[in-house]
Amino acid sequence: MRIFVAGATGAVGRHLVPMLVGKGHEVVGSTRNPAKADILRRIGAEPIVADGLDAAGLRAAVMSASPEVVIHEMTDLAAATDLRHFDRAFARTNELRTQGTDILLAAAREAGARRFIAQSFCGWTFSRTGGAVKTETDELDPHPPEELRRTLEAIQYLERTVKASTAPEGIVLRYGFFYGAETGTLSPAMLDQLWRRRVPLIGDGGGVWSFINTEDAASATMAAIERGLPGSVYNIVDDDPAPVREWLPALAELLGAKPPFHVPAWLGRLLAGEHMVAMMTQVRGASNAKARRELGWQPAHPSWRPGFAELAKLSGVHRSAA
């Protein structure tokens, strides 16, 4: 098939494109950075430079590609480092999830694409009541902390818009917290903060996080192309949701960092904000049972525990805690 990947050099796209090419698909990949066009050529895609918020430019890119499938992986997560001011850090990603989704979906429809797959997120989005692990039928947080509100609204907009599309058929993939080489939880910025002990364990650390290796996120996207049901949402996470009090000290130890400081919730509110206290103490994890059942997918990295360790070793990021 001819497949258009928007955001082809991002955390998922850089794994997804070579997987698609390896399966014999013709891939057109977009990036807004001209310097990354050669990366796409080297991994077998036809590169197109286009900004996800430039309606005319993105429409022209999709129309020229004439794809059967369009995959929306557009975010600006690399710029989201100041989590104290969360909505500000995610402002462009929120635009890509709203305005960018509208632009890309309209272009896919005009180009005659039959399937549209979009990246969403389930790391902290579920209601903070009830069980520790949520499914796709559980409600999203009806009362998120103020700093998370606009970001959650953008996620909900993307999901409503894509699920409602029938031409092309819309499918939503809710990825968990990313980790990969120099990506997400193992990004240079996060590692530096851990080494400097600037990521404290707040309160009881009972917030449950679900992770996904970026290669597994790409393989789930591959499965959704062939087996995803129209109008469906899938949680794409590993098998091992874990409370912060487990994974944060474990990651620090793998990196050779000293254990994170522990601070009470009231102090965490002053230092980091109500939203970070919620992430550390209240958020819920996600179940991947539906993706396993309907997509025939299973993560090659079923737990973050060996997954973190493997990448830490490969990346050579261990430091002495002395």
PDB file of C-alpha atoms in Angstrom:
ATOM      1  CA  MET A   1       0.000   0.000   0.000  1.00  0.00           C
ATOM      2  CA  ARG A   2       0.923   3.639  -0.235  1.00  0.00           C
ATOM      3  CA  ILE A   3       1.081   5.052   3.270  1.00  0.00           C
ATOM      4  CA  PHE A   4       1.556   8.657   4.362  1.00  0.00           C
ATOM      5  CA  VAL A   5       3.163   9.089   7.785  1.00  0.00           C
ATOM      6  CA  ALA A   6       2.807  12.606   9.172  1.00  0.00           C
ATOM      7  CA  GLY A   7       5.492  13.199  11.784  1.00  0.00           C
ATOM      8  CA  ALA A   8       7.691  10.483  10.330  1.00  0.00           C
ATOM      9  CA  THR A   9      10.862  11.424  12.214  1.00  0.00           C
ATOM     10  CA  GLY A  10       9.281  11.506  15.673  1.00  0.00           C
ATOM     11  CA  ALA A  11       9.552   8.975  18.494  1.00  0.00           C
ATOM     12  CA  VAL A  12       7.240   6.439  16.813  1.00  0.00           C
ATOM     13  CA  GLY A  13       7.706   7.437  13.189  1.00  0.00           C
ATOM     14  CA  ARG A  14      11.420   6.687  13.077  1.00  0.00           C
ATOM     15  CA  HIS A  15      10.652   3.056  13.994  1.00  0.00           C
ATOM     16  CA  LEU A  16       7.407   2.801  12.063  1.00  0.00           C
ATOM     17  CA  VAL A  17       8.759   3.915   8.684  1.00  0.00           C
ATOM     18  CA  PRO A  18      11.409   1.161   8.340  1.00  0.00           C
ATOM     19  CA  MET A  19       8.872  -1.427   9.546  1.00  0.00           C
ATOM     20  CA  LEU A  20       6.455  -0.338   6.824  1.00  0.00           C
ATOM     21  CA  VAL A  21       9.161  -0.335   4.172  1.00  0.00           C
ATOM     22  CA  GLY A  22      10.271  -3.778   5.319  1.00  0.00           C
ATOM     23  CA  LYS A  23       6.741  -5.058   4.697  1.00  0.00           C
ATOM     24  CA  GLY A  24       6.848  -3.784   1.128  1.00  0.00           C
ATOM     25  CA  HIS A  25       4.730  -0.657   1.561  1.00  0.00           C
ATOM     26  CA  GLU A  26       5.503   2.556  -0.297  1.00  0.00           C
ATOM     27  CA  VAL A  27       5.953   5.201   2.385  1.00  0.00           C
ATOM     28  CA  VAL A  28       5.809   8.962   2.113  1.00  0.00           C
ATOM     29  CA  GLY A  29       6.970  10.606   5.315  1.00  0.00           C
ATOM     30  CA  SER A  30       6.531  14.218   6.333  1.00  0.00           C
ATOM     31  CA  THR A  31       8.781  16.264   8.584  1.00  0.00           C
ATOM     32  CA  ARG A  32       8.779  19.985   9.255  1.00  0.00           C
ATOM     33  CA  ASN A  33      12.565  19.983   9.558  1.00  0.00           C
ATOM     34  CA  PRO A  34      14.323  20.027   6.150  1.00  0.00           C
ATOM     35  CA  ALA A  35      17.484  18.689   7.792  1.00  0.00           C
ATOM     36  CA  LYS A  36      15.653  15.437   8.571  1.00  0.00           C
ATOM     37  CA  ALA A  37      14.651  14.684   4.981  1.00  0.00           C
ATOM     38  CA  ASP A  38      17.840  12.670   4.452  1.00  0.00           C
ATOM     39  CA  ILE A  39      16.989  10.518   7.470  1.00  0.00           C
ATOM     40  CA  LEU A  40      13.742   9.503   5.779  1.00  0.00           C
ATOM     41  CA  ARG A  41      15.516   8.732   2.520  1.00  0.00           C
ATOM     42  CA  ARG A  42      18.029   6.516   4.314  1.00  0.00           C
ATOM     43  CA  ILE A  43      15.271   4.442   5.922  1.00  0.00           C
ATOM     44  CA  GLY A  44      13.443   3.981   2.645  1.00  0.00           C
ATOM     45  CA  ALA A  45      10.743   6.650   2.618  1.00  0.00           C
ATOM     46  CA  GLU A  46      10.011   9.440   0.188  1.00  0.00           C
ATOM     47  CA  PRO A  47      10.444  12.617   2.259  1.00  0.00           C
ATOM     48  CA  ILE A  48       8.193  15.649   2.142  1.00  0.00           C
ATOM     49  CA  VAL A  49       8.841  18.784   4.181  1.00  0.00           C
ATOM     50  CA  ALA A  50       5.536  20.078   5.553  1.00  0.00           C
ATOM     51  CA  ASP A  51       4.362  21.802   8.701  1.00  0.00           C
ATOM     52  CA  GLY A  52       1.379  20.123  10.343  1.00  0.00           C
ATOM     53  CA  LEU A  53      -0.312  23.478  10.929  1.00  0.00           C
ATOM     54  CA  ASP A  54       0.148  24.738   7.350  1.00  0.00           C
ATOM     55  CA  ALA A  55      -3.139  23.716   5.749  1.00  0.00           C
ATOM     56  CA  ALA A  56      -2.123  24.403   2.153  1.00  0.00           C
ATOM     57  CA  GLY A  57       1.287  22.789   2.464  1.00  0.00           C
ATOM     58  CA  LEU A  58       0.056  19.654   4.243  1.00  0.00           C
ATOM     59  CA  ARG A  59      -2.869  19.238   1.844  1.00  0.00           C
ATOM     60  CA  ALA A  60      -0.488  19.432  -1.118  1.00  0.00           C
ATOM     61  CA  ALA A  61       1.811  16.863   0.503  1.00  0.00           C
ATOM     62  CA  VAL A  62      -1.003  14.374   1.096  1.00  0.00           C
ATOM     63  CA  MET A  63      -2.579  14.896  -2.306  1.00  0.00           C
ATOM     64  CA  SER A  64       0.738  14.326  -4.073  1.00  0.00           C
ATOM     65  CA  ALA A  65       1.276  11.124  -2.085  1.00  0.00           C
ATOM     66  CA  SER A  66      -2.178   9.742  -2.974  1.00  0.00           C
ATOM     67  CA  PRO A  67      -2.118   7.366   0.012  1.00  0.00           C
ATOM     68  CA  GLU A  68      -4.423   4.523   0.971  1.00  0.00           C
ATOM     69  CA  VAL A  69      -3.563   4.981   4.650  1.00  0.00           C
ATOM     70  CA  VAL A  70      -2.660   8.167   6.550  1.00  0.00           C
ATOM     71  CA  ILE A  71      -0.981   7.931   9.954  1.00  0.00           C
ATOM     72  CA  HIS A  72      -0.996  10.947  12.278  1.00  0.00           C
ATOM     73  CA  GLU A  73       2.112  10.917  14.502  1.00  0.00           C
ATOM     74  CA  MET A  74       2.516  14.699  14.713  1.00  0.00           C
ATOM     75  CA  THR A  75       3.552  16.050  18.112  1.00  0.00           C
ATOM     76  CA  ASP A  76       6.169  18.392  19.507  1.00  0.00           C
ATOM     77  CA  LEU A  77       7.101  16.333  22.549  1.00  0.00           C
ATOM     78  CA  ALA A  78      10.816  17.143  22.374  1.00  0.00           C
ATOM     79  CA  ALA A  79       9.962  20.711  23.345  1.00  0.00           C
ATOM     80  CA  ALA A  80       7.831  19.650  26.328  1.00  0.00           C
ATOM     81  CA  THR A  81      10.439  19.793  29.085  1.00  0.00           C
ATOM     82  CA  ASP A  82       8.975  22.317  31.547  1.00  0.00           C
ATOM     83  CA  LEU A  83       6.308  20.135  33.150  1.00  0.00           C
ATOM     84  CA  ARG A  84       5.619  22.631  35.918  1.00  0.00           C
ATOM     85  CA  HIS A  85       3.980  24.777  33.204  1.00  0.00           C
ATOM     86  CA  PHE A  86       2.419  21.786  31.500  1.00  0.00           C
ATOM     87  CA  ASP A  87      -0.136  23.373  29.196  1.00  0.00           C
ATOM     88  CA  ARG A  88       2.423  25.890  27.974  1.00  0.00           C
ATOM     89  CA  ALA A  89       4.949  23.133  27.296  1.00  0.00           C
ATOM     90  CA  PHE A  90       2.373  21.155  25.290  1.00  0.00           C
ATOM     91  CA  ALA A  91       0.862  24.137  23.458  1.00  0.00           C
ATOM     92  CA  ARG A  92       2.106  23.189  19.993  1.00  0.00           C
ATOM     93  CA  THR A  93       1.299  19.511  20.488  1.00  0.00           C
ATOM     94  CA  ASN A  94      -2.221  20.556  21.476  1.00  0.00           C
ATOM     95  CA  GLU A  95      -2.510  22.563  18.254  1.00  0.00           C
ATOM     96  CA  LEU A  96      -1.340  19.538  16.269  1.00  0.00           C
ATOM     97  CA  ARG A  97      -3.956  17.395  18.027  1.00  0.00           C
ATOM     98  CA  THR A  98      -6.745  19.831  17.181  1.00  0.00           C
ATOM     99  CA  GLN A  99      -6.055  22.056  14.185  1.00  0.00           C
ATOM    100  CA  GLY A 100      -3.465  19.637  12.806  1.00  0.00           C
ATOM    101  CA  THR A 101      -5.885  16.717  13.027  1.00  0.00           C
ATOM    102  CA  ASP A 102      -8.544  18.667  11.147  1.00  0.00           C
ATOM    103  CA  ILE A 103      -6.080  19.618   8.404  1.00  0.00           C
ATOM    104  CA  LEU A 104      -4.644  16.132   7.978  1.00  0.00           C
ATOM    105  CA  LEU A 105      -7.992  14.348   8.114  1.00  0.00           C
ATOM    106  CA  ALA A 106      -9.519  16.702   5.513  1.00  0.00           C
ATOM    107  CA  ALA A 107      -6.527  16.125   3.236  1.00  0.00           C
ATOM    108  CA  ALA A 108      -6.762  12.348   3.700  1.00  0.00           C
ATOM    109  CA  ARG A 109     -10.458  12.451   2.826  1.00  0.00           C
ATOM    110  CA  GLU A 110      -9.847  14.549  -0.280  1.00  0.00           C
ATOM    111  CA  ALA A 111      -7.023  12.234  -1.364  1.00  0.00           C
ATOM    112  CA  GLY A 112      -9.316   9.201  -1.104  1.00  0.00           C
ATOM    113  CA  ALA A 113      -7.478   7.449   1.743  1.00  0.00           C
ATOM    114  CA  ARG A 114      -9.444   4.558   3.217  1.00  0.00           C
ATOM    115  CA  ARG A 115      -7.912   4.494   6.706  1.00  0.00           C
ATOM    116  CA  PHE A 116      -6.724   7.176   9.141  1.00  0.00           C
ATOM    117  CA  ILE A 117      -4.791   6.225  12.281  1.00  0.00           C
ATOM    118  CA  ALA A 118      -3.989   8.841  14.915  1.00  0.00           C
ATOM    119  CA  GLN A 119      -1.704   8.972  17.932  1.00  0.00           C
ATOM    120  CA  SER A 120      -3.388   9.684  21.256  1.00  0.00           C
ATOM    121  CA  PHE A 121      -2.263   9.162  24.851  1.00  0.00           C
ATOM    122  CA  CYS A 122      -3.393   7.318  27.997  1.00  0.00           C
ATOM    123  CA  GLY A 123      -0.594   8.007  30.488  1.00  0.00           C
ATOM    124  CA  TRP A 124      -2.532  10.216  32.920  1.00  0.00           C
ATOM    125  CA  THR A 125      -5.834  10.820  31.170  1.00  0.00           C
ATOM    126  CA  PHE A 126      -8.228   8.428  32.935  1.00  0.00           C
ATOM    127  CA  SER A 127     -10.521   9.287  35.826  1.00  0.00           C
ATOM    128  CA  ARG A 128      -8.580   9.185  39.081  1.00  0.00           C
ATOM    129  CA  THR A 129     -11.252   7.122  40.837  1.00  0.00           C
ATOM    130  CA  GLY A 130     -11.964   3.405  40.813  1.00  0.00           C
ATOM    131  CA  GLY A 131      -9.518   0.663  39.890  1.00  0.00           C
ATOM    132  CA  ALA A 132      -5.801   1.157  39.297  1.00  0.00           C
ATOM    133  CA  VAL A 133      -5.884  -0.080  35.665  1.00  0.00           C
ATOM    134  CA  LYS A 134      -8.380   1.222  33.109  1.00  0.00           C
ATOM    135  CA  THR A 135      -9.767  -0.027  29.806  1.00  0.00           C
ATOM    136  CA  GLU A 136     -10.958   1.842  26.735  1.00  0.00           C
ATOM    137  CA  THR A 137     -14.514   1.867  28.103  1.00  0.00           C
ATOM    138  CA  ASP A 138     -13.536   3.791  31.243  1.00  0.00           C
ATOM    139  CA  GLU A 139     -14.111   7.537  31.330  1.00  0.00           C
ATOM    140  CA  LEU A 140     -11.372  10.100  31.016  1.00  0.00           C
ATOM    141  CA  ASP A 141     -10.749  12.466  33.906  1.00  0.00           C
ATOM    142  CA  PRO A 142     -13.834  14.693  34.273  1.00  0.00           C
ATOM    143  CA  HIS A 143     -12.016  17.108  36.578  1.00  0.00           C
ATOM    144  CA  PRO A 144      -8.323  17.254  35.632  1.00  0.00           C
ATOM    145  CA  PRO A 145      -5.949  19.607  37.453  1.00  0.00           C
ATOM    146  CA  GLU A 146      -5.978  23.045  35.824  1.00  0.00           C
ATOM    147  CA  GLU A 147      -2.529  22.661  34.262  1.00  0.00           C
ATOM    148  CA  LEU A 148      -3.642  19.505  32.445  1.00  0.00           C
ATOM    149  CA  ARG A 149      -7.029  20.762  31.303  1.00  0.00           C
ATOM    150  CA  ARG A 150      -6.157  22.169  27.871  1.00  0.00           C
ATOM    151  CA  THR A 151      -3.977  19.194  27.023  1.00  0.00           C
ATOM    152  CA  LEU A 152      -6.726  16.731  27.949  1.00  0.00           C
ATOM    153  CA  GLU A 153      -9.250  18.752  25.934  1.00  0.00           C
ATOM    154  CA  ALA A 154      -6.962  18.509  22.890  1.00  0.00           C
ATOM    155  CA  ILE A 155      -6.647  14.739  23.349  1.00  0.00           C
ATOM    156  CA  GLN A 156     -10.421  14.399  23.629  1.00  0.00           C
ATOM    157  CA  TYR A 157     -10.916  16.530  20.519  1.00  0.00           C
ATOM    158  CA  LEU A 158      -8.579  14.326  18.494  1.00  0.00           C
ATOM    159  CA  GLU A 159     -10.293  11.161  19.688  1.00  0.00           C
ATOM    160  CA  ARG A 160     -13.830  12.415  18.987  1.00  0.00           C
ATOM    161  CA  THR A 161     -12.876  13.668  15.538  1.00  0.00           C
ATOM    162  CA  VAL A 162     -11.027  10.570  14.424  1.00  0.00           C
ATOM    163  CA  LYS A 163     -13.512   8.050  15.839  1.00  0.00           C
ATOM    164  CA  ALA A 164     -16.357   9.844  14.054  1.00  0.00           C
ATOM    165  CA  SER A 165     -14.668   9.623  10.652  1.00  0.00           C
ATOM    166  CA  THR A 166     -15.998   6.958   8.311  1.00  0.00           C
ATOM    167  CA  ALA A 167     -14.309   8.103   5.094  1.00  0.00           C
ATOM    168  CA  PRO A 168     -11.522   7.488   5.813  1.00  0.00           C
ATOM    169  CA  GLU A 169     -12.088   4.977   8.612  1.00  0.00           C
ATOM    170  CA  GLY A 170     -10.742   6.461  11.830  1.00  0.00           C
ATOM    171  CA  ILE A 171      -8.748   4.542  14.466  1.00  0.00           C
ATOM    172  CA  VAL A 172      -7.184   5.977  17.636  1.00  0.00           C
ATOM    173  CA  LEU A 173      -4.112   4.539  19.333  1.00  0.00           C
ATOM    174  CA  ARG A 174      -3.609   5.661  22.913  1.00  0.00           C
ATOM    175  CA  TYR A 175       0.088   5.213  23.609  1.00  0.00           C
ATOM    176  CA  GLY A 176       1.351   5.050  27.187  1.00  0.00           C
ATOM    177  CA  PHE A 177       4.401   6.876  28.484  1.00  0.00           C
ATOM    178  CA  PHE A 178       7.131   6.461  25.883  1.00  0.00           C
ATOM    179  CA  TYR A 179      10.567   5.121  26.535  1.00  0.00           C
ATOM    180  CA  GLY A 180      13.272   4.489  23.978  1.00  0.00           C
ATOM    181  CA  ALA A 181      16.814   5.499  23.221  1.00  0.00           C
ATOM    182  CA  GLU A 182      16.998   9.221  24.076  1.00  0.00           C
ATOM    183  CA  THR A 183      13.191   9.353  24.069  1.00  0.00           C
ATOM    184  CA  GLY A 184      10.466   9.939  26.624  1.00  0.00           C
ATOM    185  CA  THR A 185      11.347   8.582  30.052  1.00  0.00           C
ATOM    186  CA  LEU A 186      14.926   8.013  28.850  1.00  0.00           C
ATOM    187  CA  SER A 187      15.296  11.385  27.135  1.00  0.00           C
ATOM    188  CA  PRO A 188      18.472  13.366  27.929  1.00  0.00           C
ATOM    189  CA  ALA A 189      16.432  15.980  29.802  1.00  0.00           C
ATOM    190  CA  MET A 190      14.776  13.367  32.043  1.00  0.00           C
ATOM    191  CA  LEU A 191      18.043  11.543  32.695  1.00  0.00           C
ATOM    192  CA  ASP A 192      19.758  14.782  33.653  1.00  0.00           C
ATOM    193  CA  GLN A 193      16.967  15.608  36.096  1.00  0.00           C
ATOM    194  CA  LEU A 194      17.253  12.159  37.684  1.00  0.00           C
ATOM    195  CA  TRP A 195      21.026  12.414  38.047  1.00  0.00           C
ATOM    196  CA  ARG A 196      20.580  15.805  39.706  1.00  0.00           C
ATOM    197  CA  ARG A 197      17.846  14.385  41.996  1.00  0.00           C
ATOM    198  CA  ARG A 198      15.359  16.927  40.672  1.00  0.00           C
ATOM    199  CA  VAL A 199      12.536  14.406  40.220  1.00  0.00           C
ATOM    200  CA  PRO A 200      11.260  13.812  43.749  1.00  0.00           C
ATOM    201  CA  LEU A 201       8.976  11.013  44.852  1.00  0.00           C
ATOM    202  CA  ILE A 202       5.869  12.910  45.936  1.00  0.00           C
ATOM    203  CA  GLY A 203       3.459  11.684  48.584  1.00  0.00           C
ATOM    204  CA  ASP A 204       2.830   7.940  48.596  1.00  0.00           C
ATOM    205  CA  GLY A 205       3.982   7.563  44.971  1.00  0.00           C
ATOM    206  CA  GLY A 206       0.803   5.598  44.315  1.00  0.00           C
ATOM    207  CA  GLY A 207       0.077   6.990  40.851  1.00  0.00           C
ATOM    208  CA  VAL A 208       0.077   4.094  38.374  1.00  0.00           C
ATOM    209  CA  TRP A 209       1.924   4.623  35.077  1.00  0.00           C
ATOM    210  CA  SER A 210       1.737   2.499  31.936  1.00  0.00           C
ATOM    211  CA  PHE A 211       4.772   2.537  29.660  1.00  0.00           C
ATOM    212  CA  ILE A 212       5.399   1.556  26.052  1.00  0.00           C
ATOM    213  CA  ASN A 213       8.678   1.048  24.253  1.00  0.00           C
ATOM    214  CA  THR A 214       8.647   3.182  21.099  1.00  0.00           C
ATOM    215  CA  GLU A 215       9.395   0.144  18.921  1.00  0.00           C
ATOM    216  CA  ASP A 216       6.345  -1.600  20.373  1.00  0.00           C
ATOM    217  CA  ALA A 217       4.257   1.504  19.717  1.00  0.00           C
ATOM    218  CA  ALA A 218       5.324   1.266  16.078  1.00  0.00           C
ATOM    219  CA  SER A 219       4.517  -2.458  15.849  1.00  0.00           C
ATOM    220  CA  ALA A 220       1.046  -1.819  17.293  1.00  0.00           C
ATOM    221  CA  THR A 221       0.510   0.856  14.656  1.00  0.00           C
ATOM    222  CA  MET A 222       1.468  -1.686  11.993  1.00  0.00           C
ATOM    223  CA  ALA A 223      -1.124  -4.084  13.394  1.00  0.00           C
ATOM    224  CA  ALA A 224      -3.800  -1.370  13.397  1.00  0.00           C
ATOM    225  CA  ILE A 225      -3.311  -0.772   9.681  1.00  0.00           C
ATOM    226  CA  GLU A 226      -4.414  -4.308   8.887  1.00  0.00           C
ATOM    227  CA  ARG A 227      -6.612  -5.369  11.795  1.00  0.00           C
ATOM    228  CA  GLY A 228      -7.889  -2.270  13.603  1.00  0.00           C
ATOM    229  CA  LEU A 229     -11.667  -1.926  13.682  1.00  0.00           C
ATOM    230  CA  PRO A 230     -13.083   1.344  12.302  1.00  0.00           C
ATOM    231  CA  GLY A 231     -14.085   3.831  14.975  1.00  0.00           C
ATOM    232  CA  SER A 232     -12.095   2.006  17.651  1.00  0.00           C
ATOM    233  CA  VAL A 233      -9.727   3.189  20.356  1.00  0.00           C
ATOM    234  CA  TYR A 234      -6.858   1.019  21.587  1.00  0.00           C
ATOM    235  CA  ASN A 235      -4.619   1.389  24.630  1.00  0.00           C
ATOM    236  CA  ILE A 236      -1.068   0.675  23.470  1.00  0.00           C
ATOM    237  CA  VAL A 237       0.886  -0.072  26.633  1.00  0.00           C
ATOM    238  CA  ASP A 238       3.015  -2.850  28.095  1.00  0.00           C
ATOM    239  CA  ASP A 239       1.774  -5.576  30.453  1.00  0.00           C
ATOM    240  CA  ASP A 240       3.210  -4.066  33.623  1.00  0.00           C
ATOM    241  CA  PRO A 241       1.505  -0.902  34.941  1.00  0.00           C
ATOM    242  CA  ALA A 242       3.443   0.249  37.977  1.00  0.00           C
ATOM    243  CA  PRO A 243       3.178   2.847  40.748  1.00  0.00           C
ATOM    244  CA  VAL A 244       5.665   5.682  40.767  1.00  0.00           C
ATOM    245  CA  ARG A 245       7.138   4.418  44.037  1.00  0.00           C
ATOM    246  CA  GLU A 246       8.340   1.333  42.115  1.00  0.00           C
ATOM    247  CA  TRP A 247       9.511   2.592  38.758  1.00  0.00           C
ATOM    248  CA  LEU A 248      11.100   5.916  39.737  1.00  0.00           C
ATOM    249  CA  PRO A 249      13.620   4.540  42.282  1.00  0.00           C
ATOM    250  CA  ALA A 250      14.287   1.572  39.978  1.00  0.00           C
ATOM    251  CA  LEU A 251      15.134   3.876  37.091  1.00  0.00           C
ATOM    252  CA  ALA A 252      17.387   6.028  39.280  1.00  0.00           C
ATOM    253  CA  GLU A 253      19.257   2.913  40.382  1.00  0.00           C
ATOM    254  CA  LEU A 254      19.716   1.725  36.794  1.00  0.00           C
ATOM    255  CA  LEU A 255      21.216   5.095  35.921  1.00  0.00           C
ATOM    256  CA  GLY A 256      23.596   5.038  38.831  1.00  0.00           C
ATOM    257  CA  ALA A 257      21.817   8.010  40.396  1.00  0.00           C
ATOM    258  CA  LYS A 258      21.083   8.468  44.073  1.00  0.00           C
ATOM    259  CA  PRO A 259      17.522   7.593  45.166  1.00  0.00           C
ATOM    260  CA  PRO A 260      15.014  10.369  44.522  1.00  0.00           C
ATOM    261  CA  PHE A 261      14.179  12.666  47.392  1.00  0.00           C
ATOM    262  CA  HIS A 262      10.847  12.001  49.053  1.00  0.00           C
ATOM    263  CA  VAL A 263       8.602  15.003  49.702  1.00  0.00           C
ATOM    264  CA  PRO A 264       5.097  15.157  51.172  1.00  0.00           C
ATOM    265  CA  ALA A 265       2.206  15.999  48.871  1.00  0.00           C
ATOM    266  CA  TRP A 266       1.735  19.484  50.358  1.00  0.00           C
ATOM    267  CA  LEU A 267       5.334  20.390  49.548  1.00  0.00           C
ATOM    268  CA  GLY A 268       5.019  18.800  46.113  1.00  0.00           C
ATOM    269  CA  ARG A 269       2.138  21.166  45.367  1.00  0.00           C
ATOM    270  CA  LEU A 270       4.352  24.130  46.190  1.00  0.00           C
ATOM    271  CA  LEU A 271       7.373  22.836  44.262  1.00  0.00           C
ATOM    272  CA  ALA A 272       5.764  21.280  41.206  1.00  0.00           C
ATOM    273  CA  GLY A 273       2.046  22.052  41.152  1.00  0.00           C
ATOM    274  CA  GLU A 274      -1.181  20.146  41.755  1.00  0.00           C
ATOM    275  CA  HIS A 275      -0.918  18.375  38.390  1.00  0.00           C
ATOM    276  CA  MET A 276       2.431  16.792  39.237  1.00  0.00           C
ATOM    277  CA  VAL A 277       1.094  15.652  42.622  1.00  0.00           C
ATOM    278  CA  ALA A 278      -1.795  14.001  40.759  1.00  0.00           C
ATOM    279  CA  MET A 279       0.628  12.263  38.378  1.00  0.00           C
ATOM    280  CA  MET A 280       2.701  10.989  41.274  1.00  0.00           C
ATOM    281  CA  THR A 281      -0.151   9.900  43.533  1.00  0.00           C
ATOM    282  CA  GLN A 282      -3.481   9.504  41.714  1.00  0.00           C
ATOM    283  CA  VAL A 283      -3.281   8.673  37.988  1.00  0.00           C
ATOM    284  CA  ARG A 284      -4.369   5.279  36.702  1.00  0.00           C
ATOM    285  CA  GLY A 285      -2.677   2.827  34.379  1.00  0.00           C
ATOM    286  CA  ALA A 286      -4.104   1.219  31.243  1.00  0.00           C
ATOM    287  CA  SER A 287      -4.898  -2.301  30.079  1.00  0.00           C
ATOM    288  CA  ASN A 288      -3.710  -3.548  26.680  1.00  0.00           C
ATOM    289  CA  ALA A 289      -6.158  -6.484  26.580  1.00  0.00           C
ATOM    290  CA  LYS A 290      -8.239  -5.034  23.742  1.00  0.00           C
ATOM    291  CA  ALA A 291      -5.211  -4.381  21.543  1.00  0.00           C
ATOM    292  CA  ARG A 292      -3.946  -7.903  22.163  1.00  0.00           C
ATOM    293  CA  ARG A 293      -7.355  -9.379  21.349  1.00  0.00           C
ATOM    294  CA  GLU A 294      -8.402  -7.332  18.314  1.00  0.00           C
ATOM    295  CA  LEU A 295      -5.054  -6.384  16.780  1.00  0.00           C
ATOM    296  CA  GLY A 296      -3.292  -9.656  17.455  1.00  0.00           C
ATOM    297  CA  TRP A 297      -0.502  -7.552  18.931  1.00  0.00           C
ATOM    298  CA  GLN A 298       1.749  -8.138  21.883  1.00  0.00           C
ATOM    299  CA  PRO A 299       4.636  -5.986  23.048  1.00  0.00           C
ATOM    300  CA  ALA A 300       8.136  -7.336  22.465  1.00  0.00           C
ATOM    301  CA  HIS A 301       9.001  -5.506  25.694  1.00  0.00           C
ATOM    302  CA  PRO A 302       6.207  -6.724  28.017  1.00  0.00           C
ATOM    303  CA  SER A 303       7.611  -4.897  31.051  1.00  0.00           C
ATOM    304  CA  TRP A 304       9.400  -1.603  31.553  1.00  0.00           C
ATOM    305  CA  ARG A 305      11.668  -3.302  34.094  1.00  0.00           C
ATOM    306  CA  PRO A 306      13.946  -5.208  31.671  1.00  0.00           C
ATOM    307  CA  GLY A 307      13.061  -2.623  29.023  1.00  0.00           C
ATOM    308  CA  PHE A 308      14.600   0.230  31.007  1.00  0.00           C
ATOM    309  CA  ALA A 309      17.599  -1.920  31.928  1.00  0.00           C
ATOM    310  CA  GLU A 310      18.263  -2.960  28.340  1.00  0.00           C
ATOM    311  CA  LEU A 311      18.179   0.584  27.015  1.00  0.00           C
ATOM    312  CA  ALA A 312      20.240   1.964  29.892  1.00  0.00           C
ATOM    313  CA  LYS A 313      22.912  -0.631  29.127  1.00  0.00           C
ATOM    314  CA  LEU A 314      22.827  -0.066  25.374  1.00  0.00           C
ATOM    315  CA  SER A 315      22.937   3.702  25.790  1.00  0.00           C
ATOM    316  CA  GLY A 316      25.765   3.623  28.303  1.00  0.00           C
ATOM    317  CA  VAL A 317      23.967   6.122  30.523  1.00  0.00           C
ATOM    318  CA  HIS A 318      25.026   4.705  33.897  1.00  0.00           C
ATOM    319  CA  ARG A 319      26.870   7.126  36.155  1.00  0.00           C
ATOM    320  CA  SER A 320      28.385   6.775  39.555  1.00  0.00           C
ATOM    321  CA  ALA A 321      26.114   7.999  42.339  1.00  0.00           C
ATOM    322  CA  ALA A 322      29.088   9.070  44.425  1.00  0.00           C
TER     323      ALA A 322
END
